[in-house]
Coordinates of C-alpha atoms in Angstrom, one line a residue:
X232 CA 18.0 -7.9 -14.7
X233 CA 14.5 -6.6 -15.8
X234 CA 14.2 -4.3 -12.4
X235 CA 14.1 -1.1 -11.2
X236 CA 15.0 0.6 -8.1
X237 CA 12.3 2.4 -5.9
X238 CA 13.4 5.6 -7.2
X239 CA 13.4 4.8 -10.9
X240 CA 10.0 3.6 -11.1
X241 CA 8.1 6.9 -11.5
X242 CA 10.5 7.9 -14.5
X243 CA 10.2 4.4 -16.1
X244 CA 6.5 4.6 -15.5
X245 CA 6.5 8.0 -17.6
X246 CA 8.0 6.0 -20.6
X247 CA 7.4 2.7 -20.6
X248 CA 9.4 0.1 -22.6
X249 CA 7.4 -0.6 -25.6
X250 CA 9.4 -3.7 -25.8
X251 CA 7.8 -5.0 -22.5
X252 CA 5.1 -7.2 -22.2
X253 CA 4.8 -8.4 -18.7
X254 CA 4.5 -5.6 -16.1
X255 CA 4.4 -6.3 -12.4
X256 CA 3.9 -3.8 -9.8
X257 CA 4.5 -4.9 -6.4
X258 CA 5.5 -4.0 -2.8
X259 CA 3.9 -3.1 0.9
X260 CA 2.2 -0.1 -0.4
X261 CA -0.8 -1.4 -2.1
X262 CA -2.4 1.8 -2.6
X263 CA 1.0 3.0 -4.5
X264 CA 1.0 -0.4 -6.7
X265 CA -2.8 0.5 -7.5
X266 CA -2.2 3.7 -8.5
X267 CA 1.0 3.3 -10.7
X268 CA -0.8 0.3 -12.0
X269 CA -3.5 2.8 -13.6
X270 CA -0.6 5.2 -14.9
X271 CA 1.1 2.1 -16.6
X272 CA -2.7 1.3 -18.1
X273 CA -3.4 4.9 -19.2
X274 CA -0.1 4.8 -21.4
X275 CA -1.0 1.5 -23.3
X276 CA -3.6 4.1 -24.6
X277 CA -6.6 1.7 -24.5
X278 CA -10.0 2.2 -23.6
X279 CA -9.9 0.6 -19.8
X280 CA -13.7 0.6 -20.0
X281 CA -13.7 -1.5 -22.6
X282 CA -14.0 -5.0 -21.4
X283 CA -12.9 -6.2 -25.0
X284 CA -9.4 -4.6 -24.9
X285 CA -8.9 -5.0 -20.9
X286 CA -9.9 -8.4 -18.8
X287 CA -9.4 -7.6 -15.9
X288 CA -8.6 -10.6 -13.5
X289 CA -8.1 -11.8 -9.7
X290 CA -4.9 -13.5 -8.8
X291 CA -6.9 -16.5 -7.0
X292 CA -8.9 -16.5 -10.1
X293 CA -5.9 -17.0 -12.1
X294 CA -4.8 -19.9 -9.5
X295 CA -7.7 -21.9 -9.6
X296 CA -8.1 -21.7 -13.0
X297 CA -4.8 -23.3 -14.4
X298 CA -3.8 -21.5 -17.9
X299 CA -6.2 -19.4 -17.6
X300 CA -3.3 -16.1 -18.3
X301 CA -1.8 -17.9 -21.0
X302 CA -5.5 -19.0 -22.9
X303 CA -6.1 -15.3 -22.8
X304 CA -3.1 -14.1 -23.5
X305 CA -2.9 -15.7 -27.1
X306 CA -6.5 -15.1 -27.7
X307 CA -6.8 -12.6 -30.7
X308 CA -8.4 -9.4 -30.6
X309 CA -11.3 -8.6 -32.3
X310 CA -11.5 -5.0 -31.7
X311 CA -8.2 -3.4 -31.3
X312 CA -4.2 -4.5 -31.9
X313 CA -3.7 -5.9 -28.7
X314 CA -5.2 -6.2 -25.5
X315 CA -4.2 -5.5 -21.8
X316 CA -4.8 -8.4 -19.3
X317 CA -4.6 -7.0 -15.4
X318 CA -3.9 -9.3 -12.8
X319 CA -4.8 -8.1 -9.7
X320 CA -4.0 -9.2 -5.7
X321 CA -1.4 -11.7 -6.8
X322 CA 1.0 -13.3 -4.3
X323 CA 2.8 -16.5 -4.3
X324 CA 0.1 -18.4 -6.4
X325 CA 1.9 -21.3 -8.3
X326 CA -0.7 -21.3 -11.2
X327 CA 0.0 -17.6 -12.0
X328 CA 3.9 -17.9 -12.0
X329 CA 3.6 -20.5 -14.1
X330 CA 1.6 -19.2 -16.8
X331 CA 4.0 -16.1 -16.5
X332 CA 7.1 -18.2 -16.7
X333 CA 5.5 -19.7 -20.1
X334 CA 4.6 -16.1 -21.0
X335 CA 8.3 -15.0 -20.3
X336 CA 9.7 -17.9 -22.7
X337 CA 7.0 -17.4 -25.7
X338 CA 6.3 -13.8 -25.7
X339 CA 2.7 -12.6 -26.4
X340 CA 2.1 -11.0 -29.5
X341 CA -0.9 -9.1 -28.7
X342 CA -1.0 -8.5 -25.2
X343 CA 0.2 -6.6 -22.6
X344 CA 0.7 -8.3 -19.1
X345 CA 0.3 -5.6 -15.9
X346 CA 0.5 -7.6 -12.8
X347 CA -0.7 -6.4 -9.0
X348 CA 1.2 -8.0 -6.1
X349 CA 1.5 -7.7 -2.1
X350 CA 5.5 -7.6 -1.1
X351 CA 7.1 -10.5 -2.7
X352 CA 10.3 -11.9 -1.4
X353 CA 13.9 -11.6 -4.0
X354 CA 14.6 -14.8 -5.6
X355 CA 11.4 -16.2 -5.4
X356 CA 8.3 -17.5 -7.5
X357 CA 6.6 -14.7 -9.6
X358 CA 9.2 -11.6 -8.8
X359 CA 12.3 -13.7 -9.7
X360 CA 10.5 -15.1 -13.1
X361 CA 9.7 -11.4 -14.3
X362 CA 13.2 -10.1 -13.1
X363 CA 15.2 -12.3 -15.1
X364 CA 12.9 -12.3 -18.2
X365 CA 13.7 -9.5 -21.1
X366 CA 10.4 -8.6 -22.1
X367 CA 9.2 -8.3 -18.1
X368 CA 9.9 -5.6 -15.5
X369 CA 9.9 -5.5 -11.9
X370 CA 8.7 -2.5 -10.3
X371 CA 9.1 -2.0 -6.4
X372 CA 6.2 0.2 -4.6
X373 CA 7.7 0.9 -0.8
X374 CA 5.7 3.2 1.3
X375 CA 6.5 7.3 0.7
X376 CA 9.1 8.4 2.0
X377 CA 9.3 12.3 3.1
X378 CA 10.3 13.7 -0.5
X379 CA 7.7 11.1 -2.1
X380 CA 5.1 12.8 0.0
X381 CA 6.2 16.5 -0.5
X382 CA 5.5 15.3 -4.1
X383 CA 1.9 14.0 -3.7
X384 CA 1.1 17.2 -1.9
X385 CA 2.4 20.2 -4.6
X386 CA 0.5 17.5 -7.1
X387 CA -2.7 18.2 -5.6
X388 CA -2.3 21.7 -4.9
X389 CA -0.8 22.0 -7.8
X390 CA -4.0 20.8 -9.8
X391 CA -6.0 23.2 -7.3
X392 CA -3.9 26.3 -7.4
X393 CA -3.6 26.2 -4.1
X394 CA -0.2 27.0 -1.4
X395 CA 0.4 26.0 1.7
X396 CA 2.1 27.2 5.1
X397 CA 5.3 25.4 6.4
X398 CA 3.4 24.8 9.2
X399 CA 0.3 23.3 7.8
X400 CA 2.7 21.3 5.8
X401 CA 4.5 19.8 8.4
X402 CA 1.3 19.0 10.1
X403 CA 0.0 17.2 7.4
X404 CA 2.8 15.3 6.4
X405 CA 3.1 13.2 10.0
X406 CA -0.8 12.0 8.8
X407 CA 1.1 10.4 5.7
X408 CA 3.1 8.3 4.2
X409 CA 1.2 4.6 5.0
X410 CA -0.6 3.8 1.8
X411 CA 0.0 6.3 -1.9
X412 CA -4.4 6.4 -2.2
X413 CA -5.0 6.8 1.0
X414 CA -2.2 10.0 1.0
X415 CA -3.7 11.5 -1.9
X416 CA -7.6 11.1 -1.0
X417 CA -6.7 13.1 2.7
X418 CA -4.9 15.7 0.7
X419 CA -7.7 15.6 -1.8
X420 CA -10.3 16.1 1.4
X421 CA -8.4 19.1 2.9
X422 CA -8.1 20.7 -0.3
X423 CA -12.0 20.4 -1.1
X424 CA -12.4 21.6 2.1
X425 CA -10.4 24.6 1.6
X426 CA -11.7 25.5 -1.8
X427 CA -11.7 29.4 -2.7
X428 CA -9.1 30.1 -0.7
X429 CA -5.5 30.4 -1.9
X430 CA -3.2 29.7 0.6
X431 CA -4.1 26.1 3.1
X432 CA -3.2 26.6 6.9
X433 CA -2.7 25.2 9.8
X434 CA -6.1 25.6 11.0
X435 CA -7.3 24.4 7.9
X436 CA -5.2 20.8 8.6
X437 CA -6.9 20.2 12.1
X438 CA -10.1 20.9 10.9
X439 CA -9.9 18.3 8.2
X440 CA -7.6 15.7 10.1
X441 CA -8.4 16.3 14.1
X442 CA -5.6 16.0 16.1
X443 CA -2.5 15.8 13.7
X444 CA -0.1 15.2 16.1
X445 CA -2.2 11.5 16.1
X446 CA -2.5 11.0 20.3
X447 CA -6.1 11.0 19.9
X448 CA -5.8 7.5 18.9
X449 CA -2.7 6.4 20.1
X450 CA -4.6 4.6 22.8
X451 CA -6.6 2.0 20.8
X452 CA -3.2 1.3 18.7
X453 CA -1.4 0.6 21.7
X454 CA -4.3 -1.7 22.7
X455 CA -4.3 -3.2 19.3
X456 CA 0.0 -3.9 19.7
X457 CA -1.2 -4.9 23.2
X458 CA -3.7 -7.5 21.7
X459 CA -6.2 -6.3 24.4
X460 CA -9.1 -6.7 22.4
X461 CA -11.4 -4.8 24.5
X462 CA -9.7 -1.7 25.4
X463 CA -8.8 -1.8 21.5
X464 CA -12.9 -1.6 20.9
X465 CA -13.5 0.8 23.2
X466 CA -11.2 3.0 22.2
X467 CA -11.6 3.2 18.7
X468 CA -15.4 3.7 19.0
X469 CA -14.4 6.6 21.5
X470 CA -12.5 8.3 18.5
X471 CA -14.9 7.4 16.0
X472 CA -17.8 8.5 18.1
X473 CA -16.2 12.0 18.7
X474 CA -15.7 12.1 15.1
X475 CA -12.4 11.3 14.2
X476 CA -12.1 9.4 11.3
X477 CA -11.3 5.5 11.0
X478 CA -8.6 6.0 8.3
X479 CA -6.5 7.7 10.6
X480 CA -6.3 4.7 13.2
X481 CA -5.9 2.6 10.3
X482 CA -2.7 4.8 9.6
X483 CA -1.6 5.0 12.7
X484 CA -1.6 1.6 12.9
X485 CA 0.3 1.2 9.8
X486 CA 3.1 3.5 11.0
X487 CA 3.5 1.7 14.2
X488 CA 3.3 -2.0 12.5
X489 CA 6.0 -0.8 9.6
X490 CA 8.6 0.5 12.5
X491 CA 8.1 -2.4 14.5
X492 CA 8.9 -4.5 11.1
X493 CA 12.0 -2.3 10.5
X494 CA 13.2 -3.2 14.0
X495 CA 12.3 -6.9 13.8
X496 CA 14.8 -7.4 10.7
X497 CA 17.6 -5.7 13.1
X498 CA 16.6 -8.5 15.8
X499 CA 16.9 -11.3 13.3
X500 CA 19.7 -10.1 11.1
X501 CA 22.4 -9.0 13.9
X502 CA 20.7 -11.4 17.0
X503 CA 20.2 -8.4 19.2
X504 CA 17.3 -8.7 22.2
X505 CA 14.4 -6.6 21.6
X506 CA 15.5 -4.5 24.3
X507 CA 18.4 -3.1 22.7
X508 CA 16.9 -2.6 19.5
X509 CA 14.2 -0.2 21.0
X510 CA 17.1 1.6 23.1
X511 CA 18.7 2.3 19.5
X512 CA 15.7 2.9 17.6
X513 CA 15.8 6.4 15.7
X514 CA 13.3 8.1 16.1
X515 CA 13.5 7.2 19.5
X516 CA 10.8 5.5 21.1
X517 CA 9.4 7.5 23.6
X518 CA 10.2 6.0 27.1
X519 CA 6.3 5.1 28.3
X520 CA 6.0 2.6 24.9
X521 CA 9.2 1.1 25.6
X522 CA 7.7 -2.1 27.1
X523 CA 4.8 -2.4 24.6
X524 CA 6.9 -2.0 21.4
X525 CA 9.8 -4.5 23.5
X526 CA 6.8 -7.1 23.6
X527 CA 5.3 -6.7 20.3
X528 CA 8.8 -6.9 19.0
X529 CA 8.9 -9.9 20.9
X530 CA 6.1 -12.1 20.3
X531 CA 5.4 -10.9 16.4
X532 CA 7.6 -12.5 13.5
X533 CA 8.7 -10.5 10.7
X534 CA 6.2 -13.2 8.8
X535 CA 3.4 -12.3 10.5
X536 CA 3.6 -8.5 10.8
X537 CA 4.0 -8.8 6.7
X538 CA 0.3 -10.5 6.9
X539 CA -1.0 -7.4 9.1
X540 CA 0.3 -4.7 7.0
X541 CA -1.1 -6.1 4.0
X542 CA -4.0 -6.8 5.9
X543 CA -4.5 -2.7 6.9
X544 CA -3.3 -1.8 3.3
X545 CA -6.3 -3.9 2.0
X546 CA -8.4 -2.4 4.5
X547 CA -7.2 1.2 3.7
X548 CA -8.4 0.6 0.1
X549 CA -11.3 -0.7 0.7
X550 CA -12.4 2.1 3.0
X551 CA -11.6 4.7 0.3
X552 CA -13.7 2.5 -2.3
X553 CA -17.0 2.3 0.5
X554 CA -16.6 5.6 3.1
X555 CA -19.9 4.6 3.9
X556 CA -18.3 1.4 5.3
X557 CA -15.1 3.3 6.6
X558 CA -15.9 2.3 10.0
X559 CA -16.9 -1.2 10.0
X560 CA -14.1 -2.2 7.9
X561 CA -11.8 -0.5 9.5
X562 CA -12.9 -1.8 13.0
X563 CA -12.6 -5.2 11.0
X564 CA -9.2 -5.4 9.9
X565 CA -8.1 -4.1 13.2
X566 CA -9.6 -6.0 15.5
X567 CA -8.5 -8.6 13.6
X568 CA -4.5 -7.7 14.4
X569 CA -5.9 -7.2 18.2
X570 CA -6.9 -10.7 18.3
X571 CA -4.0 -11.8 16.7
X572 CA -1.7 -10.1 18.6
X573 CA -3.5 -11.8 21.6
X574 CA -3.2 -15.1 20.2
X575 CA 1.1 -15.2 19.9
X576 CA 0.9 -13.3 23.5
X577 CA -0.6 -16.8 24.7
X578 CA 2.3 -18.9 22.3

């Protein structure tokens, strides 16, 4: 099977397979598939300016436009051996499995195939055509876990020089973990913000981040799980207006949303009542959220809390590409999840 486990990824990543062709990166975390996406293109070692040796191309793109990977994918280069054709926000489009299916069965000679997806499902469509292909690969991108994080912060101080405190460290860490870009660009902040100093603290971490321990906010994602549009609005103006930053709602948000998912599998793989689930949840839940997180649980499908985490993922990228827009688009995508949650409250 032409897979790899979460954990293998980053060591495969180091040395690709120069026997594969097809590439495809995929998983919840769309700011870790974005940025593993760019290691993978940095090691085919061509110019990713150049818009001769890389198309670059949109998964809906791809869809509407029927053979559209496969007509570019056996055009010849004209100004290098091969060429690299990214395909990004792909999904469950039919058009773009198909070409890859072709692409599987008549390997291209000069090009290289790196593929961008949301979470795809096992056995299905695009993932199951590249994990049973030998010149494909399947790589999973999950959201950081608590090593994966202590990673992406020595990175970043290791490129600074910097060290940090246990304490700052800690403090940090519970503001991470949603989305790989959006990890790196807060640690990125606090270390620009700490510059000439040699040693990050705790003071330096509330400074950057406001309130780490995240309550600030904890009031417009309730409203958000709540779908209480309103009190949603007001709130996150509140935090935005005292100048807390929209990213960290947006990741708050994330965290709640992904632990909710977790618990929703438990309620549809072992037929347990949302009640019980939350009693057993670890971390606990603490006892005043108990109801909200019992009715979310209740009135959101695994389904549809997969469309609102790639929803805030997409949102969490875009914010880092336009901070001047941070707030808007944040406000967008959330309010978005308020009214939806609103909507199934009423089903």
């Amino acid at each position: 099977m032409a897979q790899k486990k979460g954990y293998e990824v980053d060591s495969w990543l180091a040395r690709p397979d120069p026997r594969v062709s097809i590439v495809l990166l995929y998983g919840p975390d769309r700011g870790l598939v974005a940025e593993r996406a760019r290691a993978f293109a940095g090691k085919t070692g061509l110019p990713l300016d150049d818009p001769f040796s890389v198309v670059r191309l949109d998964g809906s793109e791809v869809d509407r436009d029927e053979g559209r990977l496969l007509d570019e994918a056996r055009t010849v280069p004209m100004f290098s051996d091969r060429r690299l054709l990214w395909v990004r926000n792909a999904s469950g489009q039919k058009a773009l499995a198909d070409d890859v299916k072709a692409l599987t069965a008549e390997p291209p000679r000069d090009a290289i195939i790196l593929i961008e997806a949301g979470d795809l499902k096992k056995g299905v469509g695009l993932r199951a055509i590249v994990e049973a292909a030998d010149i494909a690969m399947a790589l999973p991108c999950y959201a950081d876990e608590a090593r994966d994080i202590d990673t992406v912060i020595d990175d970043e101080l290791r490129k600074a020089g910097m060290s940090m405190t246990l304490e700052a460290r800690q403090a940090l860490r519970r503001n991470l973990g949603g989305d790989r870009l959006a990890s790196r660009g807060e640690i990125e902040k606090l270390v620009l913000y700490a510059y000439g100093q040699s040693e990050i603290g705790l003071d330096d971490v509330k400074a950057t981040s406001g309130d780490v321990s995240g309550l600030s906010f904890d009031d417009a994602v309730d409203a958000l799980l709540d779908g209480k549009v309103g009190d949603f609005d007001f709130a996150f103006t509140r935090h935005c207006q005292s100048g807390g930053q929209a990213f960290l709602v947006l990741s708050s948000a994330m965290r709640q949303l992904q632990a909710i998912q977790a618990m929703r599998g438990l309620m549809d793989a072992g037929g347990r009542n949302a009640a019980s689930v939350v009693a057993a949840a670890r971390p606990p839940v603490f006892f005043t959220r108990r109801k909200l997180v019992e009715k979310a649980l209740e009135r959101w499908s695994s389904e549809a809390l997969g469309r609102a985490l790639t929803r805030l993922q997409t949102a969490v990228l875009q914010t880092r590409r336009r901070p001047d827009l941070a707030v808007a688009l944040a406000r967008q995508a959330l309010l978005g999840i308020a009214v939806e949650s609103a909507r199934l409250a009423r089903t």
